[in-house]
Amino acid sequence: KNHSIAFIGSGNMASAIIGGLINAEWPAHLIMASNPTNSKLELLHQKYQIKVTNNNLHAAEFADIVF
């Protein structure tokens, strides 16, 4: 649980996987989601306290694992 994970796109599938990771006690500070829509990012950030960005490259550079 020391690898950082990024999701390019934050739709229903990403949200479900993020929820599973958080429930499995994956550290929220090691998860980032990228999406062009701020409202989706804000919901994920509020619900799971993960990192969010509109920049796909930033998300990819952050992560050891990219979905």
CSV table of N, CA and C in Angstrom, one decimal:
chain,number,residue,atom,x,y,z
A,1,LYS,N,0.8,-1.2,0.0
A,1,LYS,CA,0.0,0.0,0.0
A,1,LYS,C,0.9,1.3,0.0
A,2,ASN,N,2.0,1.2,-0.6
A,2,ASN,CA,2.9,2.3,-0.7
A,2,ASN,C,3.0,2.8,-2.1
A,3,HIS,N,2.2,2.3,-3.1
A,3,HIS,CA,2.3,2.8,-4.4
A,3,HIS,C,1.2,3.8,-4.7
A,4,SER,N,1.5,4.9,-5.4
A,4,SER,CA,0.5,5.9,-5.8
A,4,SER,C,-0.2,5.4,-7.0
A,5,ILE,N,-1.5,5.8,-7.1
A,5,ILE,CA,-2.4,5.3,-8.1
A,5,ILE,C,-3.1,6.6,-8.7
A,6,ALA,N,-3.2,6.6,-10.0
A,6,ALA,CA,-3.9,7.7,-10.7
A,6,ALA,C,-5.0,7.1,-11.6
A,7,PHE,N,-6.1,7.8,-11.7
A,7,PHE,CA,-7.2,7.4,-12.6
A,7,PHE,C,-7.4,8.6,-13.6
A,8,ILE,N,-7.2,8.2,-14.9
A,8,ILE,CA,-7.4,9.2,-15.9
A,8,ILE,C,-8.9,9.0,-16.3
A,9,GLY,N,-9.7,10.0,-15.9
A,9,GLY,CA,-11.1,9.9,-16.0
A,9,GLY,C,-11.6,9.5,-14.6
A,10,SER,N,-12.7,10.1,-14.2
A,10,SER,CA,-13.3,9.8,-12.9
A,10,SER,C,-14.7,9.5,-12.9
A,11,GLY,N,-15.1,8.6,-13.8
A,11,GLY,CA,-16.5,8.2,-14.0
A,11,GLY,C,-16.9,7.2,-12.9
A,12,ASN,N,-18.0,6.5,-13.2
A,12,ASN,CA,-18.5,5.5,-12.3
A,12,ASN,C,-17.5,4.4,-12.0
A,13,MET,N,-16.8,3.9,-13.0
A,13,MET,CA,-15.9,2.8,-12.8
A,13,MET,C,-14.7,3.2,-11.9
A,14,ALA,N,-14.1,4.4,-12.2
A,14,ALA,CA,-13.1,4.9,-11.3
A,14,ALA,C,-13.5,5.1,-9.9
A,15,SER,N,-14.7,5.7,-9.8
A,15,SER,CA,-15.3,6.0,-8.4
A,15,SER,C,-15.5,4.7,-7.6
A,16,ALA,N,-15.9,3.7,-8.3
A,16,ALA,CA,-16.1,2.4,-7.6
A,16,ALA,C,-14.8,1.8,-7.2
A,17,ILE,N,-13.8,1.8,-8.0
A,17,ILE,CA,-12.5,1.3,-7.7
A,17,ILE,C,-11.9,2.1,-6.5
A,18,ILE,N,-12.0,3.4,-6.6
A,18,ILE,CA,-11.4,4.3,-5.6
A,18,ILE,C,-12.1,4.0,-4.2
A,19,GLY,N,-13.4,3.8,-4.3
A,19,GLY,CA,-14.2,3.4,-3.0
A,19,GLY,C,-13.7,2.1,-2.5
A,20,GLY,N,-13.4,1.2,-3.3
A,20,GLY,CA,-12.9,-0.1,-2.9
A,20,GLY,C,-11.5,0.0,-2.3
A,21,LEU,N,-10.7,0.8,-2.9
A,21,LEU,CA,-9.3,1.1,-2.4
A,21,LEU,C,-9.4,1.7,-1.0
A,22,ILE,N,-10.2,2.7,-0.9
A,22,ILE,CA,-10.3,3.4,0.4
A,22,ILE,C,-10.9,2.5,1.5
A,23,ASN,N,-11.9,1.7,1.1
A,23,ASN,CA,-12.4,0.7,2.1
A,23,ASN,C,-11.4,-0.4,2.5
A,24,ALA,N,-10.4,-0.6,1.6
A,24,ALA,CA,-9.3,-1.6,1.9
A,24,ALA,C,-8.2,-0.8,2.6
A,25,GLU,N,-8.4,0.4,3.0
A,25,GLU,CA,-7.5,1.2,3.8
A,25,GLU,C,-6.2,1.6,3.0
A,26,TRP,N,-6.4,1.8,1.7
A,26,TRP,CA,-5.3,2.4,0.8
A,26,TRP,C,-5.3,3.9,1.2
A,27,PRO,N,-4.1,4.4,1.5
A,27,PRO,CA,-4.0,5.8,1.9
A,27,PRO,C,-4.5,6.8,0.8
A,28,ALA,N,-5.5,7.6,1.2
A,28,ALA,CA,-6.1,8.6,0.2
A,28,ALA,C,-5.1,9.5,-0.4
A,29,HIS,N,-4.0,9.8,0.3
A,29,HIS,CA,-3.0,10.8,-0.3
A,29,HIS,C,-2.2,10.1,-1.4
A,30,LEU,N,-2.4,8.8,-1.6
A,30,LEU,CA,-1.7,8.1,-2.7
A,30,LEU,C,-2.6,7.8,-3.9
A,31,ILE,N,-3.8,8.5,-3.9
A,31,ILE,CA,-4.7,8.3,-5.0
A,31,ILE,C,-5.0,9.6,-5.6
A,32,MET,N,-5.0,9.7,-6.9
A,32,MET,CA,-5.3,10.9,-7.6
A,32,MET,C,-6.3,10.6,-8.8
A,33,ALA,N,-7.2,11.4,-9.0
A,33,ALA,CA,-8.1,11.3,-10.2
A,33,ALA,C,-8.0,12.5,-11.0
A,34,SER,N,-8.1,12.3,-12.3
A,34,SER,CA,-8.1,13.4,-13.3
A,34,SER,C,-9.4,13.4,-14.1
A,35,ASN,N,-9.9,14.6,-14.4
A,35,ASN,CA,-11.1,14.7,-15.2
A,35,ASN,C,-11.2,16.1,-15.6
A,36,PRO,N,-11.8,16.4,-16.8
A,36,PRO,CA,-12.0,17.8,-17.2
A,36,PRO,C,-13.1,18.5,-16.5
A,37,THR,N,-14.0,17.7,-15.8
A,37,THR,CA,-15.2,18.3,-15.1
A,37,THR,C,-14.9,18.5,-13.7
A,38,ASN,N,-14.8,19.7,-13.2
A,38,ASN,CA,-14.5,20.0,-11.8
A,38,ASN,C,-15.6,19.4,-10.9
A,39,SER,N,-16.8,19.4,-11.3
A,39,SER,CA,-17.8,18.9,-10.3
A,39,SER,C,-17.6,17.4,-9.9
A,40,LYS,N,-17.2,16.6,-10.9
A,40,LYS,CA,-16.9,15.2,-10.6
A,40,LYS,C,-15.7,15.1,-9.7
A,41,LEU,N,-14.7,15.9,-9.9
A,41,LEU,CA,-13.5,15.9,-9.1
A,41,LEU,C,-13.8,16.3,-7.7
A,42,GLU,N,-14.6,17.4,-7.5
A,42,GLU,CA,-15.0,17.9,-6.2
A,42,GLU,C,-15.7,16.8,-5.4
A,43,LEU,N,-16.6,16.1,-6.1
A,43,LEU,CA,-17.4,15.1,-5.4
A,43,LEU,C,-16.4,14.0,-4.9
A,44,LEU,N,-15.5,13.5,-5.7
A,44,LEU,CA,-14.6,12.5,-5.3
A,44,LEU,C,-13.7,13.0,-4.2
A,45,HIS,N,-13.2,14.2,-4.3
A,45,HIS,CA,-12.3,14.8,-3.2
A,45,HIS,C,-13.1,14.9,-1.9
A,46,GLN,N,-14.3,15.3,-1.9
A,46,GLN,CA,-15.1,15.4,-0.7
A,46,GLN,C,-15.4,14.1,-0.1
A,47,LYS,N,-15.7,13.1,-0.9
A,47,LYS,CA,-16.1,11.8,-0.5
A,47,LYS,C,-15.0,11.0,0.1
A,48,TYR,N,-13.8,11.1,-0.6
A,48,TYR,CA,-12.7,10.2,-0.3
A,48,TYR,C,-11.4,10.9,0.2
A,49,GLN,N,-11.4,12.2,0.1
A,49,GLN,CA,-10.2,13.0,0.4
A,49,GLN,C,-9.0,12.7,-0.5
A,50,ILE,N,-9.2,12.3,-1.7
A,50,ILE,CA,-8.1,12.0,-2.6
A,50,ILE,C,-7.6,13.2,-3.3
A,51,LYS,N,-6.5,13.2,-4.0
A,51,LYS,CA,-6.0,14.3,-4.8
A,51,LYS,C,-6.8,14.3,-6.1
A,52,VAL,N,-7.0,15.5,-6.6
A,52,VAL,CA,-7.7,15.6,-7.9
A,52,VAL,C,-7.0,16.7,-8.8
A,53,THR,N,-7.2,16.5,-10.1
A,53,THR,CA,-6.6,17.4,-11.0
A,53,THR,C,-7.3,17.4,-12.3
A,54,ASN,N,-7.2,18.5,-13.1
A,54,ASN,CA,-7.7,18.5,-14.5
A,54,ASN,C,-6.7,18.1,-15.5
A,55,ASN,N,-5.5,17.9,-15.0
A,55,ASN,CA,-4.3,17.7,-15.9
A,55,ASN,C,-3.9,16.2,-15.9
A,56,ASN,N,-4.2,15.5,-17.0
A,56,ASN,CA,-3.9,14.1,-17.1
A,56,ASN,C,-2.4,13.8,-17.0
A,57,LEU,N,-1.6,14.6,-17.5
A,57,LEU,CA,-0.1,14.5,-17.4
A,57,LEU,C,0.3,14.6,-16.0
A,58,HIS,N,-0.2,15.5,-15.3
A,58,HIS,CA,0.1,15.6,-13.8
A,58,HIS,C,-0.3,14.4,-13.1
A,59,ALA,N,-1.5,13.8,-13.4
A,59,ALA,CA,-1.9,12.6,-12.7
A,59,ALA,C,-1.0,11.4,-13.0
A,60,ALA,N,-0.6,11.3,-14.3
A,60,ALA,CA,0.3,10.2,-14.7
A,60,ALA,C,1.7,10.3,-14.1
A,61,GLU,N,2.2,11.5,-14.0
A,61,GLU,CA,3.5,11.8,-13.3
A,61,GLU,C,3.5,11.5,-11.8
A,62,PHE,N,2.3,11.7,-11.2
A,62,PHE,CA,2.1,11.5,-9.8
A,62,PHE,C,2.2,10.0,-9.4
A,63,ALA,N,1.8,9.1,-10.3
A,63,ALA,CA,1.4,7.8,-10.0
A,63,ALA,C,2.5,6.7,-10.4
A,64,ASP,N,2.5,5.7,-9.6
A,64,ASP,CA,3.3,4.5,-9.9
A,64,ASP,C,2.4,3.6,-10.8
A,65,ILE,N,1.1,3.6,-10.6
A,65,ILE,CA,0.1,2.8,-11.3
A,65,ILE,C,-0.9,3.8,-11.9
A,66,VAL,N,-1.2,3.6,-13.2
A,66,VAL,CA,-2.2,4.5,-13.9
A,66,VAL,C,-3.3,3.6,-14.5
A,67,PHE,N,-4.5,4.0,-14.2
A,67,PHE,CA,-5.7,3.4,-14.8
A,67,PHE,C,-6.3,4.3,-15.8
